[in-house]
Short mmCIF file of C-alpha atoms in Angstrom, two decimals:
data_model
loop_
_atom_site.label_atom_id
_atom_site.label_comp_id
_atom_site.label_asym_id
_atom_site.label_seq_id
_atom_site.Cartn_x
_atom_site.Cartn_y
_atom_site.Cartn_z
CA UNK A 1 5.05 4.28 23.06
CA UNK A 2 3.85 7.48 21.83
CA UNK A 3 0.74 7.78 20.50
CA UNK A 4 0.48 8.37 16.73
CA UNK A 5 -2.69 9.48 15.93
CA UNK A 6 -1.77 10.68 12.50
CA UNK A 7 -0.53 9.58 9.37
CA UNK A 8 2.95 11.54 8.14
CA UNK A 9 2.59 10.91 4.03
CA UNK A 10 6.10 10.44 2.56
CA UNK A 11 5.38 8.44 -0.44
CA UNK A 12 5.74 4.19 -0.90
CA UNK A 13 5.80 2.14 -3.74
CA UNK A 14 3.66 -0.45 -5.16
CA UNK A 15 4.60 -2.33 -7.94
CA UNK A 16 2.45 -5.83 -9.58
CA UNK A 17 4.30 -8.15 -11.52
CA UNK A 18 3.71 -8.79 -15.06
CA UNK A 19 4.41 -12.30 -15.02
CA UNK A 20 1.14 -13.56 -13.28
CA UNK A 21 -0.49 -13.26 -16.76
CA UNK A 22 -4.21 -13.45 -15.34
CA UNK A 23 -4.61 -9.26 -14.02
CA UNK A 24 -8.15 -8.06 -15.36
CA UNK A 25 -7.83 -4.67 -16.91
CA UNK A 26 -10.95 -2.45 -17.65
CA UNK A 27 -13.01 0.56 -17.83
CA UNK A 28 -16.07 0.36 -17.23
CA UNK A 29 -16.29 1.20 -13.57
CA UNK A 30 -19.82 -1.31 -13.26
CA UNK A 31 -18.68 -3.82 -13.57
CA UNK A 32 -18.52 -6.13 -10.56
CA UNK A 33 -18.16 -9.72 -11.47
CA UNK A 34 -18.87 -12.30 -13.97
CA UNK A 35 -15.16 -11.79 -15.21
CA UNK A 36 -12.04 -14.03 -15.86
CA UNK A 37 -8.36 -12.53 -13.53
CA UNK A 38 -7.93 -10.61 -10.32
CA UNK A 39 -8.35 -7.18 -11.37
CA UNK A 40 -6.24 -5.14 -11.70
CA UNK A 41 -8.49 -2.23 -9.92
CA UNK A 42 -9.51 -3.74 -6.85
CA UNK A 43 -6.07 -4.43 -6.26
CA UNK A 44 -4.43 -1.87 -6.57
CA UNK A 45 -7.12 0.03 -4.96
CA UNK A 46 -6.09 -2.01 -1.70
CA UNK A 47 -2.66 -2.56 -1.90
CA UNK A 48 -2.79 1.97 -1.90
CA UNK A 49 -4.86 2.09 1.30
CA UNK A 50 -1.88 0.32 3.14
CA UNK A 51 0.70 2.63 1.64
CA UNK A 52 -1.96 5.69 3.40
CA UNK A 53 -1.34 4.26 6.60
CA UNK A 54 -4.55 1.02 7.30
CA UNK A 55 -2.58 -1.89 8.94
CA UNK A 56 1.72 -0.11 8.30
CA UNK A 57 1.55 3.09 10.01
CA UNK A 58 1.61 3.85 13.85
CA UNK A 59 -1.53 5.96 14.12
CA UNK A 60 -3.37 2.17 12.55
CA UNK A 61 -2.21 0.15 15.99
CA UNK A 62 -3.01 3.19 18.27
CA UNK A 63 -6.15 1.50 18.06
CA UNK A 64 -5.63 -1.63 18.06
CA UNK A 65 -6.46 -4.08 21.05
CA UNK A 66 -4.07 -7.22 20.06
CA UNK A 67 -5.34 -9.14 23.13
CA UNK A 68 -8.94 -9.29 21.23
CA UNK A 69 -8.07 -8.90 17.86
CA UNK A 70 -9.57 -5.96 17.55
CA UNK A 71 -9.00 -2.34 15.78
CA UNK A 72 -11.47 -0.07 18.52
CA UNK A 73 -10.74 3.98 16.22
CA UNK A 74 -13.70 6.39 16.99
CA UNK A 75 -15.52 6.33 13.35
CA UNK A 76 -15.42 2.61 12.67
CA UNK A 77 -16.23 1.12 15.91
CA UNK A 78 -14.68 -2.21 17.47
CA UNK A 79 -13.92 -4.17 14.55
CA UNK A 80 -12.90 -7.62 14.03
CA UNK A 81 -9.42 -8.33 12.59
CA UNK A 82 -7.44 -10.92 10.45
CA UNK A 83 -4.90 -12.81 12.74
CA UNK A 84 -1.87 -10.53 10.70
CA UNK A 85 -3.75 -7.21 12.38
CA UNK A 86 -3.01 -5.72 9.31
CA UNK A 87 -6.67 -6.31 7.44
CA UNK A 88 -10.21 -7.08 8.35
CA UNK A 89 -11.39 -10.22 9.29
CA UNK A 90 -12.66 -12.88 5.78
CA UNK A 91 -16.17 -11.95 5.24
CA UNK A 92 -16.56 -8.82 6.94
CA UNK A 93 -19.38 -6.98 5.19
CA UNK A 94 -19.98 -3.05 5.23
CA UNK A 95 -21.94 -0.62 2.84
CA UNK A 96 -20.58 1.96 -0.29
CA UNK A 97 -22.16 5.53 0.76
CA UNK A 98 -24.86 3.84 3.60
CA UNK A 99 -26.20 1.54 0.69
CA UNK A 100 -26.13 -2.49 0.61
CA UNK A 101 -23.39 -4.76 2.20
CA UNK A 102 -20.34 -5.72 0.01
CA UNK A 103 -17.34 -7.82 1.56
CA UNK A 104 -15.04 -4.55 2.75
CA UNK A 105 -11.67 -3.82 0.57
CA UNK A 106 -9.35 -4.81 3.18
CA UNK A 107 -10.31 -7.81 4.10
CA UNK A 108 -7.15 -10.05 3.21
CA UNK A 109 -8.23 -12.19 -0.03
CA UNK A 110 -9.64 -11.67 -3.82
CA UNK A 111 -11.84 -13.52 -5.07
CA UNK A 112 -11.12 -14.18 -9.02
CA UNK A 113 -13.32 -12.07 -10.96
CA UNK A 114 -14.96 -10.00 -8.27
CA UNK A 115 -14.64 -6.21 -8.08
CA UNK A 116 -13.98 -4.86 -4.13
CA UNK A 117 -14.28 -1.22 -3.95
CA UNK A 118 -13.90 0.53 -0.73
CA UNK A 119 -16.11 0.21 1.70
CA UNK A 120 -17.93 3.10 4.37
CA UNK A 121 -15.67 0.63 6.54
CA UNK A 122 -12.85 1.23 4.78
CA UNK A 123 -12.96 4.93 4.30
CA UNK A 124 -14.07 4.89 8.11
CA UNK A 125 -10.87 3.13 9.49
CA UNK A 126 -8.63 5.77 7.37
CA UNK A 127 -10.84 8.26 9.20
CA UNK A 128 -9.45 6.37 12.28
CA UNK A 129 -5.75 6.61 11.23
CA UNK A 130 -5.69 10.93 10.30
CA UNK A 131 -6.85 11.30 6.73
CA UNK A 132 -9.60 14.20 6.22
CA UNK A 133 -11.80 12.06 3.78
CA UNK A 134 -14.95 13.29 2.59
CA UNK A 135 -17.67 11.40 0.36
CA UNK A 136 -17.46 11.17 -3.60
CA UNK A 137 -19.92 14.29 -5.39
CA UNK A 138 -23.03 13.10 -6.89
CA UNK A 139 -22.97 13.24 -10.30
CA UNK A 140 -26.22 15.46 -9.64
CA UNK A 141 -23.10 17.46 -7.57
CA UNK A 142 -21.15 18.67 -11.38
CA UNK A 143 -23.86 18.93 -12.68
CA UNK A 144 -25.59 21.97 -11.08
CA UNK A 145 -21.21 23.15 -10.42
CA UNK A 146 -20.82 22.88 -14.45
CA UNK A 147 -24.74 24.63 -15.17
CA UNK A 148 -23.45 26.88 -12.25
CA UNK A 149 -20.33 27.74 -14.15
CA UNK A 150 -21.39 28.42 -17.67
CA UNK A 151 -23.92 30.79 -16.41
CA UNK A 152 -20.86 32.61 -14.97
CA UNK A 153 -19.05 32.58 -18.10
CA UNK A 154 -22.66 33.23 -19.88
CA UNK A 155 -23.12 36.28 -17.89
CA UNK A 156 -20.08 38.02 -17.87
CA UNK A 157 -19.67 37.30 -21.47
CA UNK A 158 -22.66 39.29 -21.61
CA UNK A 159 -21.27 41.84 -19.85
CA UNK A 160 -18.26 42.23 -22.02
CA UNK A 161 -20.20 42.70 -25.19
CA UNK A 162 -22.59 45.30 -23.51
#
């Protein structure tokens, strides 16, 4: 058996059943609860993560111990799996950006009226299967970058006029 350590991105497909009729759509990313229906964002995020190899790739199964139903990646550590070995065990929690305790996005269920994000554990699993994952910059970082670019632009424009 080969020892796969990386995901080879080839693409994937994803479709949603519009006849389901109970999707919740929202353009406010801070909405986490108190709505009705299945959160489209959470379901899409979950399924795209599967397309990236979580629970579906050889590099995922390289870290799975079927005997005790755990995933044993170097970034994730030993984590319990659902019986299908393609999801974290139901009820598993992790932090988001090192803060709090949230239900992982990659367990097998999503309660109606709730939203999930990828937790630190979900991101660690993507690292374990070969993705180079970096933190999303905070708004302050973007503001500093934009201020720096504006300063460079202003300096360049000033030099042209003198």
